[in-house]
Amino acid sequence: MTPSAVSDLSIHLFGIMTVRKGGLPVSGFRTQKSKWLLAYLVLQQGKAVEYEVLGQTLWPGTDSEHAVISVRQCVSDLNALLGSEALYKLSRSEVGIDLTQVYVDVFAFDVAVRHQDPVSLLTAIELYEGDLLEGCHETWLLRAREARRQDYEQALDRLIEQTQAGGDYDATEKYLRRAIAAEGHKETKRCSLMRLLARRGEYNAAVEVYTQFRSLLHDPHMEPGQEITRLWREIREKARQVSGKRASVGSPLYRLPLAMKVLVGRQRAIAEVADLFTLRRLITLTGSPGIGKTQIALHVAEQLREDYSDGTVFLDLTDVKNEGHLWRSLLSALQGMHQPHQSVEETVVAQLETRQMLLILDSCEHLVDRCTNVVRELLQTCSFLRILTTSHKAWGTIPGERVYIVPPLTVPGSGWLQHLPAAPLAELMACSAARLFLERAQEILPDFDLSLDNARSVALLCRHLDGIPLAITQAAGWLKTLSPEQILARLTEGLDLLQESRQIMPIRHRRLITAIEVSYQLLPLPLQSLFRQLAVFHDGWSLEAAEAVCRGTRLLEGIRELQERSLVEGTPNGAERRCRLLETMRQYGAQLLAQSAETATLRRRHCDYFLGIAEAAEAELMGPHQGASLAHIETEFGNLVAAMEWTCEAGEREMGLRVAGALWRYWHIRGHYEDGLYWLERLLSQGQAVSAPVRSKALNGAGNLACQWQEYTRARSYFLERLVLEEGTPRGLAGTLGGLANVACAQGDYVEARTLFERALISFQLLKDTRGMVMTLGNLAVVACKEGDLSRACAYHEESASFFRSSGDGHQLAIALNNLADIRIALQEFAAATRLISESLELSRRLDSVGNLAHSITLTFFLLTQRGSLEPAAALLGAHDAFRERVMCPLPEDVQAAHQEHVDRVRAGIDSETFTCARNRGSLLTLEEMVALTRTSLGADL
């Protein structure tokens, strides 16, 4: 057996061994030896090892034959846990693991320690989460464990040297503490840490290092060495001297505005920021306007109140203009008196140099380029001071600064919105954005509550506002006047509802639009222009798209600067990295863009670029790259819709029809028949003349989507119009005849359908169009099946399946497999039908092909019914009907009679209460649960 790469497996050997498959932890190892065997094979770096060698290594002293049996049992267990593709056998007596696409933390560590640059060294120590295979005491492991431990300690030593030389003493402290934890009872690193802490004025912390060390010396006859003892005495004396000075300063000073009593969804952020102060003295909270930086800072201050004996001071810097103004504001906040013989700066430093205080500087974004020296001097001269700042942009040049990017509140996922879950209210309340909306709503309307009627609107509203707390709070403030549905509709149209607030809050936080305006005004003119231009994109952009649409020098640097100012968000997307404006930012930028002279030119460039994206993707929708093409369209769909919208506004009908015509297969595969028809019909109905090929493609797409939507009159009218356009063009004529035949077949006119399909087949044969011929044969097979000629239908479908399998068209292959399964069920060849449905189901799920997925579930219901599995069939029936209703994929008319017969058979076979309970249970399943039920049902029949 040859090795096969396992791409979804990750193995972590540092600390407690963990294995993940598909992102989920693998548990259920039958014995520890199974884990150690896997670890041993991994550490062989993919080389195959003989069973006998494995037995002697892992079961030393055991009879060779019994050891080999134990190895084989472990290999069997691993195959069951990881999948049969994980381990490979070169012979009956050798086994190995192919690691070409498996992530292993030890190997990443080994690569990192081979380099001496800071980034690689930092990567190495972060990977080292503990000794190799903690808890494993096998002798074969000891040498590898010790080698990695030494590499780890050497990496720490190197980082300590580099950070100390660079003046980043916060980082030096962190690495020294890690080195102390790794080295046990050695004193050298403890002395270095004590000197560092004393140099920064943290004498009590330095003394604590010594105290903790003494507590580790369990033997009462053991004493710390002379050097660390001498150092301790010196630092202890210095601490006493400083303590005496600090005692004369005065009582603690607390100047904090009132924070919101409950901060929804921010407990983790508050705890993480508070923890950062154990290692850093300057923490900066960054994030977009309205994200809640100030409130988090105030809650952190309350949580740390007892840690700062001299108090906590909050200073709003919104109106501070420069360094001198900042020094005077600090003096006022500290309630200090300016001494005549001192400058304001010297007076402030004298107030703070011996105080153990937390200073909160709020809204610093306009000062990060002007007042860096103030913050740097405070940190250098005031050893006990900690500073927490909030800003859209980090200071950047102050050594030891730790930036914490405040995340938005959690919002419902896109899948939740497409397929309402079994317990929608419970799942919605699991999202912190929805909880905040509900809490703020009930402050306005105490009787307001989430319900099945408003859950979807609230979920969409939270997503539209990107989980920004201030935006959600302001939106909730309108509930006395508007329903959630009306709030959502008005927000989608523009930002008017965010111009002012109906909530009680500090004046400076009442208007999100004000915060966005301030951020925009602080931008240099070139960045203001770029911000406006980027607002043309919907749901983000790639670097290539930005370069094609936007104009201006240093585009990449400009986007990075906007990211640093928390105005642009970066999101990973496979191998590339996309960027986006939060929707409130984008709408504000779009308003500015609409008022500028560049809007028409920019939107045309945007449309040109995404027209190219649509037409390039269209060519891939019928081949092996179908899945990637669908994903690419999905990623850019917001931009594609915006492009079509612009063509309608600008009268560029031909461009719009080209975009929509290129997208019709996407809408068809994904089951978005109604959306596709909306755009095609809207663009087809506009008055401007377009070229015949462009209109013909759009008519073909509209006809096919209307046919799938069971709008047969509309479908026929589109195909008939196309028939006139395509007169004299064999290829277009053949396709149109096929479309008319599909309409006739769906309406039960099989004679007309067969005649039209046969005419289309002759045309495709003359054109030597293999795909067209195969598609038509597949359609003739459907007609033959309806007419009872199962043998001919089966042959045609098998030919279709073979062609589409070789061409890589998964969507059409799934159709052919479902059609074959339908015939096998009719012939009561249930095992064959099961295999066909299973393959079709997996293809459809991978492509999110809604129509094919629904067909697979319908066939599984038929199969279960005919096999006599009636209660599972009733549950699947409930899931099937609910799914078709949710995704608006109605049961085809020519299947409805057969479906009703199977429903009646299930009803007759089990009692009414059992049927109703099972069906209701199935109707509450999520999409994933329904697919799992289908797989389980099929698996039982294999």
PDB file of N, CA and C in Angstrom, residues 817-879:
ATOM      1  N   LEU A 817     -26.003  10.384 -10.934  1.00  0.00           N
ATOM      2  CA  LEU A 817     -26.011   9.343  -9.897  1.00  0.00           C
ATOM      3  C   LEU A 817     -27.390   9.249  -9.239  1.00  0.00           C
ATOM      4  N   ASN A 818     -28.011  10.389  -8.963  1.00  0.00           N
ATOM      5  CA  ASN A 818     -29.360  10.369  -8.387  1.00  0.00           C
ATOM      6  C   ASN A 818     -30.357   9.716  -9.337  1.00  0.00           C
ATOM      7  N   ASN A 819     -30.243  10.046 -10.625  1.00  0.00           N
ATOM      8  CA  ASN A 819     -31.152   9.453 -11.598  1.00  0.00           C
ATOM      9  C   ASN A 819     -30.957   7.935 -11.692  1.00  0.00           C
ATOM     10  N   LEU A 820     -29.701   7.481 -11.638  1.00  0.00           N
ATOM     11  CA  LEU A 820     -29.430   6.043 -11.627  1.00  0.00           C
ATOM     12  C   LEU A 820     -29.991   5.397 -10.364  1.00  0.00           C
ATOM     13  N   ALA A 821     -29.841   6.078  -9.234  1.00  0.00           N
ATOM     14  CA  ALA A 821     -30.364   5.540  -7.968  1.00  0.00           C
ATOM     15  C   ALA A 821     -31.875   5.392  -8.034  1.00  0.00           C
ATOM     16  N   ASP A 822     -32.545   6.344  -8.679  1.00  0.00           N
ATOM     17  CA  ASP A 822     -34.003   6.279  -8.824  1.00  0.00           C
ATOM     18  C   ASP A 822     -34.411   5.004  -9.557  1.00  0.00           C
ATOM     19  N   ILE A 823     -33.665   4.678 -10.614  1.00  0.00           N
ATOM     20  CA  ILE A 823     -33.958   3.458 -11.379  1.00  0.00           C
ATOM     21  C   ILE A 823     -33.682   2.217 -10.533  1.00  0.00           C
ATOM     22  N   ARG A 824     -32.538   2.229  -9.797  1.00  0.00           N
ATOM     23  CA  ARG A 824     -32.186   1.064  -8.968  1.00  0.00           C
ATOM     24  C   ARG A 824     -33.241   0.830  -7.880  1.00  0.00           C
ATOM     25  N   ILE A 825     -33.805   1.893  -7.335  1.00  0.00           N
ATOM     26  CA  ILE A 825     -34.872   1.731  -6.335  1.00  0.00           C
ATOM     27  C   ILE A 825     -36.094   1.096  -6.986  1.00  0.00           C
ATOM     28  N   ALA A 826     -36.419   1.580  -8.198  1.00  0.00           N
ATOM     29  CA  ALA A 826     -37.571   1.013  -8.914  1.00  0.00           C
ATOM     30  C   ALA A 826     -37.376  -0.470  -9.192  1.00  0.00           C
ATOM     31  N   LEU A 827     -36.109  -0.880  -9.452  1.00  0.00           N
ATOM     32  CA  LEU A 827     -35.785  -2.285  -9.712  1.00  0.00           C
ATOM     33  C   LEU A 827     -35.548  -3.060  -8.419  1.00  0.00           C
ATOM     34  N   GLN A 828     -35.690  -2.378  -7.259  1.00  0.00           N
ATOM     35  CA  GLN A 828     -35.457  -2.960  -5.932  1.00  0.00           C
ATOM     36  C   GLN A 828     -34.027  -3.473  -5.761  1.00  0.00           C
ATOM     37  N   GLU A 829     -33.099  -2.810  -6.429  1.00  0.00           N
ATOM     38  CA  GLU A 829     -31.667  -3.099  -6.252  1.00  0.00           C
ATOM     39  C   GLU A 829     -31.140  -2.094  -5.221  1.00  0.00           C
ATOM     40  N   PHE A 830     -31.485  -2.359  -3.955  1.00  0.00           N
ATOM     41  CA  PHE A 830     -31.305  -1.366  -2.906  1.00  0.00           C
ATOM     42  C   PHE A 830     -29.833  -1.106  -2.570  1.00  0.00           C
ATOM     43  N   ALA A 831     -29.000  -2.129  -2.606  1.00  0.00           N
ATOM     44  CA  ALA A 831     -27.575  -1.926  -2.284  1.00  0.00           C
ATOM     45  C   ALA A 831     -26.931  -0.996  -3.300  1.00  0.00           C
ATOM     46  N   ALA A 832     -27.228  -1.226  -4.589  1.00  0.00           N
ATOM     47  CA  ALA A 832     -26.666  -0.362  -5.636  1.00  0.00           C
ATOM     48  C   ALA A 832     -27.196   1.060  -5.487  1.00  0.00           C
ATOM     49  N   ALA A 833     -28.492   1.196  -5.188  1.00  0.00           N
ATOM     50  CA  ALA A 833     -29.079   2.521  -5.019  1.00  0.00           C
ATOM     51  C   ALA A 833     -28.424   3.259  -3.853  1.00  0.00           C
ATOM     52  N   THR A 834     -28.153   2.549  -2.787  1.00  0.00           N
ATOM     53  CA  THR A 834     -27.528   3.164  -1.614  1.00  0.00           C
ATOM     54  C   THR A 834     -26.162   3.741  -1.947  1.00  0.00           C
ATOM     55  N   ARG A 835     -25.354   2.958  -2.674  1.00  0.00           N
ATOM     56  CA  ARG A 835     -24.018   3.442  -3.036  1.00  0.00           C
ATOM     57  C   ARG A 835     -24.107   4.688  -3.928  1.00  0.00           C
ATOM     58  N   LEU A 836     -25.027   4.697  -4.859  1.00  0.00           N
ATOM     59  CA  LEU A 836     -25.175   5.837  -5.764  1.00  0.00           C
ATOM     60  C   LEU A 836     -25.630   7.096  -5.014  1.00  0.00           C
ATOM     61  N   ILE A 837     -26.619   6.937  -4.131  1.00  0.00           N
ATOM     62  CA  ILE A 837     -27.095   8.100  -3.369  1.00  0.00           C
ATOM     63  C   ILE A 837     -25.989   8.631  -2.460  1.00  0.00           C
ATOM     64  N   SER A 838     -25.251   7.737  -1.842  1.00  0.00           N
ATOM     65  CA  SER A 838     -24.178   8.157  -0.919  1.00  0.00           C
ATOM     66  C   SER A 838     -23.149   9.015  -1.648  1.00  0.00           C
ATOM     67  N   GLU A 839     -22.742   8.580  -2.845  1.00  0.00           N
ATOM     68  CA  GLU A 839     -21.756   9.357  -3.593  1.00  0.00           C
ATOM     69  C   GLU A 839     -22.342  10.700  -4.024  1.00  0.00           C
ATOM     70  N   SER A 840     -23.586  10.687  -4.494  1.00  0.00           N
ATOM     71  CA  SER A 840     -24.222  11.931  -4.912  1.00  0.00           C
ATOM     72  C   SER A 840     -24.358  12.894  -3.736  1.00  0.00           C
ATOM     73  N   LEU A 841     -24.717  12.365  -2.569  1.00  0.00           N
ATOM     74  CA  LEU A 841     -24.886  13.195  -1.372  1.00  0.00           C
ATOM     75  C   LEU A 841     -23.587  13.917  -1.023  1.00  0.00           C
ATOM     76  N   GLU A 842     -22.472  13.189  -1.068  1.00  0.00           N
ATOM     77  CA  GLU A 842     -21.186  13.799  -0.717  1.00  0.00           C
ATOM     78  C   GLU A 842     -20.789  14.861  -1.731  1.00  0.00           C
ATOM     79  N   LEU A 843     -21.011  14.602  -3.006  1.00  0.00           N
ATOM     80  CA  LEU A 843     -20.709  15.598  -4.038  1.00  0.00           C
ATOM     81  C   LEU A 843     -21.553  16.851  -3.840  1.00  0.00           C
ATOM     82  N   SER A 844     -22.840  16.667  -3.589  1.00  0.00           N
ATOM     83  CA  SER A 844     -23.753  17.805  -3.443  1.00  0.00           C
ATOM     84  C   SER A 844     -23.422  18.629  -2.207  1.00  0.00           C
ATOM     85  N   ARG A 845     -23.066  17.941  -1.122  1.00  0.00           N
ATOM     86  CA  ARG A 845     -22.726  18.662   0.109  1.00  0.00           C
ATOM     87  C   ARG A 845     -21.453  19.469  -0.095  1.00  0.00           C
ATOM     88  N   ARG A 846     -20.488  18.896  -0.798  1.00  0.00           N
ATOM     89  CA  ARG A 846     -19.222  19.593  -1.023  1.00  0.00           C
ATOM     90  C   ARG A 846     -19.424  20.853  -1.864  1.00  0.00           C
ATOM     91  N   LEU A 847     -20.355  20.779  -2.825  1.00  0.00           N
ATOM     92  CA  LEU A 847     -20.607  21.913  -3.710  1.00  0.00           C
ATOM     93  C   LEU A 847     -21.749  22.803  -3.224  1.00  0.00           C
ATOM     94  N   ASP A 848     -22.383  22.421  -2.106  1.00  0.00           N
ATOM     95  CA  ASP A 848     -23.591  23.122  -1.649  1.00  0.00           C
ATOM     96  C   ASP A 848     -24.628  23.194  -2.761  1.00  0.00           C
ATOM     97  N   SER A 849     -24.810  22.073  -3.453  1.00  0.00           N
ATOM     98  CA  SER A 849     -25.769  21.985  -4.545  1.00  0.00           C
ATOM     99  C   SER A 849     -27.134  21.635  -3.957  1.00  0.00           C
ATOM    100  N   VAL A 850     -27.954  22.644  -3.735  1.00  0.00           N
ATOM    101  CA  VAL A 850     -29.185  22.485  -2.963  1.00  0.00           C
ATOM    102  C   VAL A 850     -30.160  21.531  -3.640  1.00  0.00           C
ATOM    103  N   GLY A 851     -30.382  21.712  -4.954  1.00  0.00           N
ATOM    104  CA  GLY A 851     -31.343  20.863  -5.654  1.00  0.00           C
ATOM    105  C   GLY A 851     -30.941  19.401  -5.627  1.00  0.00           C
ATOM    106  N   ASN A 852     -29.663  19.127  -5.879  1.00  0.00           N
ATOM    107  CA  ASN A 852     -29.185  17.744  -5.851  1.00  0.00           C
ATOM    108  C   ASN A 852     -29.266  17.152  -4.451  1.00  0.00           C
ATOM    109  N   LEU A 853     -28.942  17.976  -3.452  1.00  0.00           N
ATOM    110  CA  LEU A 853     -29.000  17.504  -2.071  1.00  0.00           C
ATOM    111  C   LEU A 853     -30.437  17.131  -1.701  1.00  0.00           C
ATOM    112  N   ALA A 854     -31.378  17.977  -2.081  1.00  0.00           N
ATOM    113  CA  ALA A 854     -32.788  17.691  -1.798  1.00  0.00           C
ATOM    114  C   ALA A 854     -33.233  16.414  -2.511  1.00  0.00           C
ATOM    115  N   HIS A 855     -32.775  16.218  -3.757  1.00  0.00           N
ATOM    116  CA  HIS A 855     -33.133  15.008  -4.508  1.00  0.00           C
ATOM    117  C   HIS A 855     -32.573  13.761  -3.821  1.00  0.00           C
ATOM    118  N   SER A 856     -31.319  13.840  -3.330  1.00  0.00           N
ATOM    119  CA  SER A 856     -30.711  12.697  -2.629  1.00  0.00           C
ATOM    120  C   SER A 856     -31.519  12.317  -1.399  1.00  0.00           C
ATOM    121  N   ILE A 857     -31.999  13.328  -0.678  1.00  0.00           N
ATOM    122  CA  ILE A 857     -32.769  13.051   0.544  1.00  0.00           C
ATOM    123  C   ILE A 857     -34.130  12.459   0.184  1.00  0.00           C
ATOM    124  N   THR A 858     -34.743  12.966  -0.890  1.00  0.00           N
ATOM    125  CA  THR A 858     -36.012  12.383  -1.355  1.00  0.00           C
ATOM    126  C   THR A 858     -35.826  10.899  -1.679  1.00  0.00           C
ATOM    127  N   LEU A 859     -34.755  10.578  -2.401  1.00  0.00           N
ATOM    128  CA  LEU A 859     -34.501   9.189  -2.785  1.00  0.00           C
ATOM    129  C   LEU A 859     -34.209   8.327  -1.570  1.00  0.00           C
ATOM    130  N   THR A 860     -33.504   8.882  -0.583  1.00  0.00           N
ATOM    131  CA  THR A 860     -33.231   8.122   0.644  1.00  0.00           C
ATOM    132  C   THR A 860     -34.534   7.812   1.371  1.00  0.00           C
ATOM    133  N   PHE A 861     -35.446   8.776   1.387  1.00  0.00           N
ATOM    134  CA  PHE A 861     -36.774   8.540   1.982  1.00  0.00           C
ATOM    135  C   PHE A 861     -37.490   7.397   1.252  1.00  0.00           C
ATOM    136  N   PHE A 862     -37.456   7.399  -0.090  1.00  0.00           N
ATOM    137  CA  PHE A 862     -38.066   6.307  -0.859  1.00  0.00           C
ATOM    138  C   PHE A 862     -37.413   4.980  -0.515  1.00  0.00           C
ATOM    139  N   LEU A 863     -36.082   5.002  -0.423  1.00  0.00           N
ATOM    140  CA  LEU A 863     -35.333   3.768  -0.156  1.00  0.00           C
ATOM    141  C   LEU A 863     -35.697   3.198   1.214  1.00  0.00           C
ATOM    142  N   LEU A 864     -35.723   4.050   2.236  1.00  0.00           N
ATOM    143  CA  LEU A 864     -36.061   3.586   3.588  1.00  0.00           C
ATOM    144  C   LEU A 864     -37.475   3.014   3.625  1.00  0.00           C
ATOM    145  N   THR A 865     -38.381   3.689   2.928  1.00  0.00           N
ATOM    146  CA  THR A 865     -39.770   3.224   2.919  1.00  0.00           C
ATOM    147  C   THR A 865     -39.879   1.836   2.305  1.00  0.00           C
ATOM    148  N   GLN A 866     -39.218   1.650   1.169  1.00  0.00           N
ATOM    149  CA  GLN A 866     -39.310   0.353   0.495  1.00  0.00           C
ATOM    150  C   GLN A 866     -38.560  -0.737   1.249  1.00  0.00           C
ATOM    151  N   ARG A 867     -37.560  -0.360   2.023  1.00  0.00           N
ATOM    152  CA  ARG A 867     -36.845  -1.350   2.836  1.00  0.00           C
ATOM    153  C   ARG A 867     -37.592  -1.656   4.133  1.00  0.00           C
ATOM    154  N   GLY A 868     -38.630  -0.898   4.437  1.00  0.00           N
ATOM    155  CA  GLY A 868     -39.404  -1.161   5.644  1.00  0.00           C
ATOM    156  C   GLY A 868     -38.898  -0.457   6.882  1.00  0.00           C
ATOM    157  N   SER A 869     -37.930   0.472   6.744  1.00  0.00           N
ATOM    158  CA  SER A 869     -37.429   1.238   7.895  1.00  0.00           C
ATOM    159  C   SER A 869     -38.334   2.448   8.078  1.00  0.00           C
ATOM    160  N   LEU A 870     -39.505   2.234   8.630  1.00  0.00           N
ATOM    161  CA  LEU A 870     -40.555   3.233   8.554  1.00  0.00           C
ATOM    162  C   LEU A 870     -40.393   4.391   9.546  1.00  0.00           C
ATOM    163  N   GLU A 871     -39.974   4.098  10.775  1.00  0.00           N
ATOM    164  CA  GLU A 871     -39.813   5.209  11.717  1.00  0.00           C
ATOM    165  C   GLU A 871     -38.664   6.130  11.311  1.00  0.00           C
ATOM    166  N   PRO A 872     -37.462   5.593  10.922  1.00  0.00           N
ATOM    167  CA  PRO A 872     -36.424   6.482  10.386  1.00  0.00           C
ATOM    168  C   PRO A 872     -36.894   7.228   9.138  1.00  0.00           C
ATOM    169  N   ALA A 873     -37.732   6.555   8.313  1.00  0.00           N
ATOM    170  CA  ALA A 873     -38.258   7.216   7.121  1.00  0.00           C
ATOM    171  C   ALA A 873     -39.138   8.404   7.508  1.00  0.00           C
ATOM    172  N   ALA A 874     -39.930   8.262   8.572  1.00  0.00           N
ATOM    173  CA  ALA A 874     -40.785   9.361   9.017  1.00  0.00           C
ATOM    174  C   ALA A 874     -39.947  10.544   9.507  1.00  0.00           C
ATOM    175  N   ALA A 875     -38.873  10.254  10.232  1.00  0.00           N
ATOM    176  CA  ALA A 875     -37.990  11.329  10.700  1.00  0.00           C
ATOM    177  C   ALA A 875     -37.337  12.041   9.518  1.00  0.00           C
ATOM    178  N   LEU A 876     -36.879  11.258   8.536  1.00  0.00           N
ATOM    179  CA  LEU A 876     -36.247  11.861   7.368  1.00  0.00           C
ATOM    180  C   LEU A 876     -37.261  12.651   6.543  1.00  0.00           C
ATOM    181  N   LEU A 877     -38.504  12.186   6.519  1.00  0.00           N
ATOM    182  CA  LEU A 877     -39.558  12.913   5.819  1.00  0.00           C
ATOM    183  C   LEU A 877     -39.726  14.310   6.419  1.00  0.00           C
ATOM    184  N   GLY A 878     -39.768  14.389   7.748  1.00  0.00           N
ATOM    185  CA  GLY A 878     -39.902  15.693   8.401  1.00  0.00           C
ATOM    186  C   GLY A 878     -38.735  16.601   8.079  1.00  0.00           C
ATOM    187  N   ALA A 879     -37.505  16.050   8.099  1.00  0.00           N
ATOM    188  CA  ALA A 879     -36.316  16.844   7.783  1.00  0.00           C
ATOM    189  C   ALA A 879     -36.347  17.291   6.326  1.00  0.00           C
TER     190      ALA A 879
END
